[in-house]
PDB file of C-alpha atoms in Angstrom:
ATOM      1  CA  UNK A   1      27.780  19.542-103.531  1.00  0.00           C
ATOM      2  CA  UNK A   2      24.554  20.414-105.059  1.00  0.00           C
ATOM      3  CA  UNK A   3      21.451  21.499-103.194  1.00  0.00           C
ATOM      4  CA  UNK A   4      19.866  18.043-102.971  1.00  0.00           C
ATOM      5  CA  UNK A   5      23.019  16.457-101.541  1.00  0.00           C
ATOM      6  CA  UNK A   6      23.258  19.181 -98.886  1.00  0.00           C
ATOM      7  CA  UNK A   7      19.586  18.718 -98.074  1.00  0.00           C
ATOM      8  CA  UNK A   8      20.056  14.958 -97.813  1.00  0.00           C
ATOM      9  CA  UNK A   9      23.045  15.395 -95.481  1.00  0.00           C
ATOM     10  CA  UNK A  10      21.055  17.824 -93.346  1.00  0.00           C
ATOM     11  CA  UNK A  11      18.110  15.450 -93.126  1.00  0.00           C
ATOM     12  CA  UNK A  12      20.432  12.566 -92.242  1.00  0.00           C
ATOM     13  CA  UNK A  13      22.136  14.624 -89.536  1.00  0.00           C
ATOM     14  CA  UNK A  14      18.781  15.762 -88.119  1.00  0.00           C
ATOM     15  CA  UNK A  15      17.496  12.190 -88.199  1.00  0.00           C
ATOM     16  CA  UNK A  16      20.559  10.975 -86.287  1.00  0.00           C
ATOM     17  CA  UNK A  17      20.129  13.770 -83.736  1.00  0.00           C
ATOM     18  CA  UNK A  18      16.469  12.839 -83.268  1.00  0.00           C
ATOM     19  CA  UNK A  19      17.363   9.148 -82.896  1.00  0.00           C
ATOM     20  CA  UNK A  20      20.081   9.993 -80.369  1.00  0.00           C
ATOM     21  CA  UNK A  21      17.660  12.179 -78.425  1.00  0.00           C
ATOM     22  CA  UNK A  22      15.061   9.377 -78.479  1.00  0.00           C
ATOM     23  CA  UNK A  23      17.655   6.945 -77.056  1.00  0.00           C
ATOM     24  CA  UNK A  24      18.497   9.411 -74.283  1.00  0.00           C
ATOM     25  CA  UNK A  25      14.820   9.935 -73.477  1.00  0.00           C
ATOM     26  CA  UNK A  26      14.240   6.171 -73.402  1.00  0.00           C
ATOM     27  CA  UNK A  27      17.201   5.712 -71.044  1.00  0.00           C
ATOM     28  CA  UNK A  28      15.895   8.513 -68.795  1.00  0.00           C
ATOM     29  CA  UNK A  29      12.471   6.845 -68.717  1.00  0.00           C
ATOM     30  CA  UNK A  30      14.078   3.524 -67.805  1.00  0.00           C
ATOM     31  CA  UNK A  31      16.119   5.129 -65.024  1.00  0.00           C
ATOM     32  CA  UNK A  32      13.067   6.944 -63.690  1.00  0.00           C
ATOM     33  CA  UNK A  33      11.163   3.662 -63.620  1.00  0.00           C
ATOM     34  CA  UNK A  34      13.958   1.987 -61.683  1.00  0.00           C
ATOM     35  CA  UNK A  35      14.154   4.986 -59.348  1.00  0.00           C
ATOM     36  CA  UNK A  36      10.421   4.736 -58.717  1.00  0.00           C
ATOM     37  CA  UNK A  37      10.793   1.053 -57.862  1.00  0.00           C
ATOM     38  CA  UNK A  38      13.599   1.848 -55.393  1.00  0.00           C
ATOM     39  CA  UNK A  39      11.514   4.586 -53.778  1.00  0.00           C
ATOM     40  CA  UNK A  40       8.541   2.226 -53.467  1.00  0.00           C
ATOM     41  CA  UNK A  41      10.721  -0.383 -51.729  1.00  0.00           C
ATOM     42  CA  UNK A  42      11.985   2.287 -49.329  1.00  0.00           C
ATOM     43  CA  UNK A  43       8.461   3.527 -48.641  1.00  0.00           C
ATOM     44  CA  UNK A  44       7.013   0.078 -47.991  1.00  0.00           C
ATOM     45  CA  UNK A  45      10.012  -0.890 -45.846  1.00  0.00           C
ATOM     46  CA  UNK A  46       9.660   2.263 -43.740  1.00  0.00           C
ATOM     47  CA  UNK A  47       5.960   1.552 -43.284  1.00  0.00           C
ATOM     48  CA  UNK A  48       6.725  -1.998 -42.231  1.00  0.00           C
ATOM     49  CA  UNK A  49       9.353  -0.785 -39.740  1.00  0.00           C
ATOM     50  CA  UNK A  50       6.791   1.642 -38.339  1.00  0.00           C
ATOM     51  CA  UNK A  51       4.183  -1.088 -37.972  1.00  0.00           C
ATOM     52  CA  UNK A  52       6.638  -3.409 -36.278  1.00  0.00           C
ATOM     53  CA  UNK A  53       7.789  -0.639 -33.931  1.00  0.00           C
ATOM     54  CA  UNK A  54       4.213   0.280 -33.025  1.00  0.00           C
ATOM     55  CA  UNK A  55       3.274  -3.340 -32.366  1.00  0.00           C
ATOM     56  CA  UNK A  56       6.283  -3.827 -30.110  1.00  0.00           C
ATOM     57  CA  UNK A  57       6.640  -0.430 -28.416  1.00  0.00           C
ATOM     58  CA  UNK A  58       3.371   1.417 -29.091  1.00  0.00           C
ATOM     59  CA  UNK A  59       2.285   1.202 -25.461  1.00  0.00           C
ATOM     60  CA  UNK A  60       5.579   2.622 -24.164  1.00  0.00           C
ATOM     61  CA  UNK A  61       7.369   4.355 -27.061  1.00  0.00           C
ATOM     62  CA  UNK A  62      10.631   6.253 -26.862  1.00  0.00           C
ATOM     63  CA  UNK A  63      10.155   9.996 -26.430  1.00  0.00           C
ATOM     64  CA  UNK A  64      10.893  10.698 -30.099  1.00  0.00           C
ATOM     65  CA  UNK A  65       7.937   8.507 -31.131  1.00  0.00           C
ATOM     66  CA  UNK A  66       5.368   9.417 -28.480  1.00  0.00           C
ATOM     67  CA  UNK A  67       3.378  11.858 -30.641  1.00  0.00           C
ATOM     68  CA  UNK A  68       3.158   9.475 -33.585  1.00  0.00           C
ATOM     69  CA  UNK A  69       2.182   6.513 -31.404  1.00  0.00           C
ATOM     70  CA  UNK A  70      -0.475   8.597 -29.669  1.00  0.00           C
ATOM     71  CA  UNK A  71      -1.821   9.737 -33.035  1.00  0.00           C
ATOM     72  CA  UNK A  72      -2.078   6.107 -34.150  1.00  0.00           C
ATOM     73  CA  UNK A  73      -3.842   5.116 -30.932  1.00  0.00           C
ATOM     74  CA  UNK A  74      -6.283   8.016 -31.303  1.00  0.00           C
ATOM     75  CA  UNK A  75      -6.978   7.130 -34.930  1.00  0.00           C
ATOM     76  CA  UNK A  76      -7.545   3.471 -34.030  1.00  0.00           C
ATOM     77  CA  UNK A  77     -10.007   4.453 -31.295  1.00  0.00           C
ATOM     78  CA  UNK A  78     -11.776   6.824 -33.663  1.00  0.00           C
ATOM     79  CA  UNK A  79     -11.989   4.143 -36.354  1.00  0.00           C
ATOM     80  CA  UNK A  80     -13.383   1.642 -33.838  1.00  0.00           C
ATOM     81  CA  UNK A  81     -16.047   4.123 -32.736  1.00  0.00           C
ATOM     82  CA  UNK A  82     -16.987   4.876 -36.345  1.00  0.00           C
ATOM     83  CA  UNK A  83     -17.303   1.151 -37.148  1.00  0.00           C
ATOM     84  CA  UNK A  84     -19.551   0.702 -34.122  1.00  0.00           C
ATOM     85  CA  UNK A  85     -21.703   3.639 -35.233  1.00  0.00           C
ATOM     86  CA  UNK A  86     -21.946   2.208 -38.748  1.00  0.00           C
ATOM     87  CA  UNK A  87     -23.046  -1.158 -37.357  1.00  0.00           C
ATOM     88  CA  UNK A  88     -25.684   0.527 -35.186  1.00  0.00           C
ATOM     89  CA  UNK A  89     -27.043   2.403 -38.210  1.00  0.00           C
ATOM     90  CA  UNK A  90     -27.172  -0.793 -40.274  1.00  0.00           C
ATOM     91  CA  UNK A  91     -29.412  -2.363 -37.639  1.00  0.00           C
ATOM     92  CA  UNK A  92     -31.977   0.433 -37.972  1.00  0.00           C
TER      93      UNK A  92
END
């Protein structure tokens, strides 16, 4: 083989390697996107379970959930007080 043929073979091999790597990277990106969607479904489902639990048992939660339910109740009271303060300031 002469120099140009070897160079052409090298370029072809490098081009194939780059194309293969691009396919792998595209597949990884696709998998990561699907993984993100799965994680978002899990996150939103867990939040919904938490909301449903709090609505049903927030006043008398199981011991394992007492701190979280109390934190929610405190935050709700704080938010209510802040809204009332905002409304009072708007009237001034």
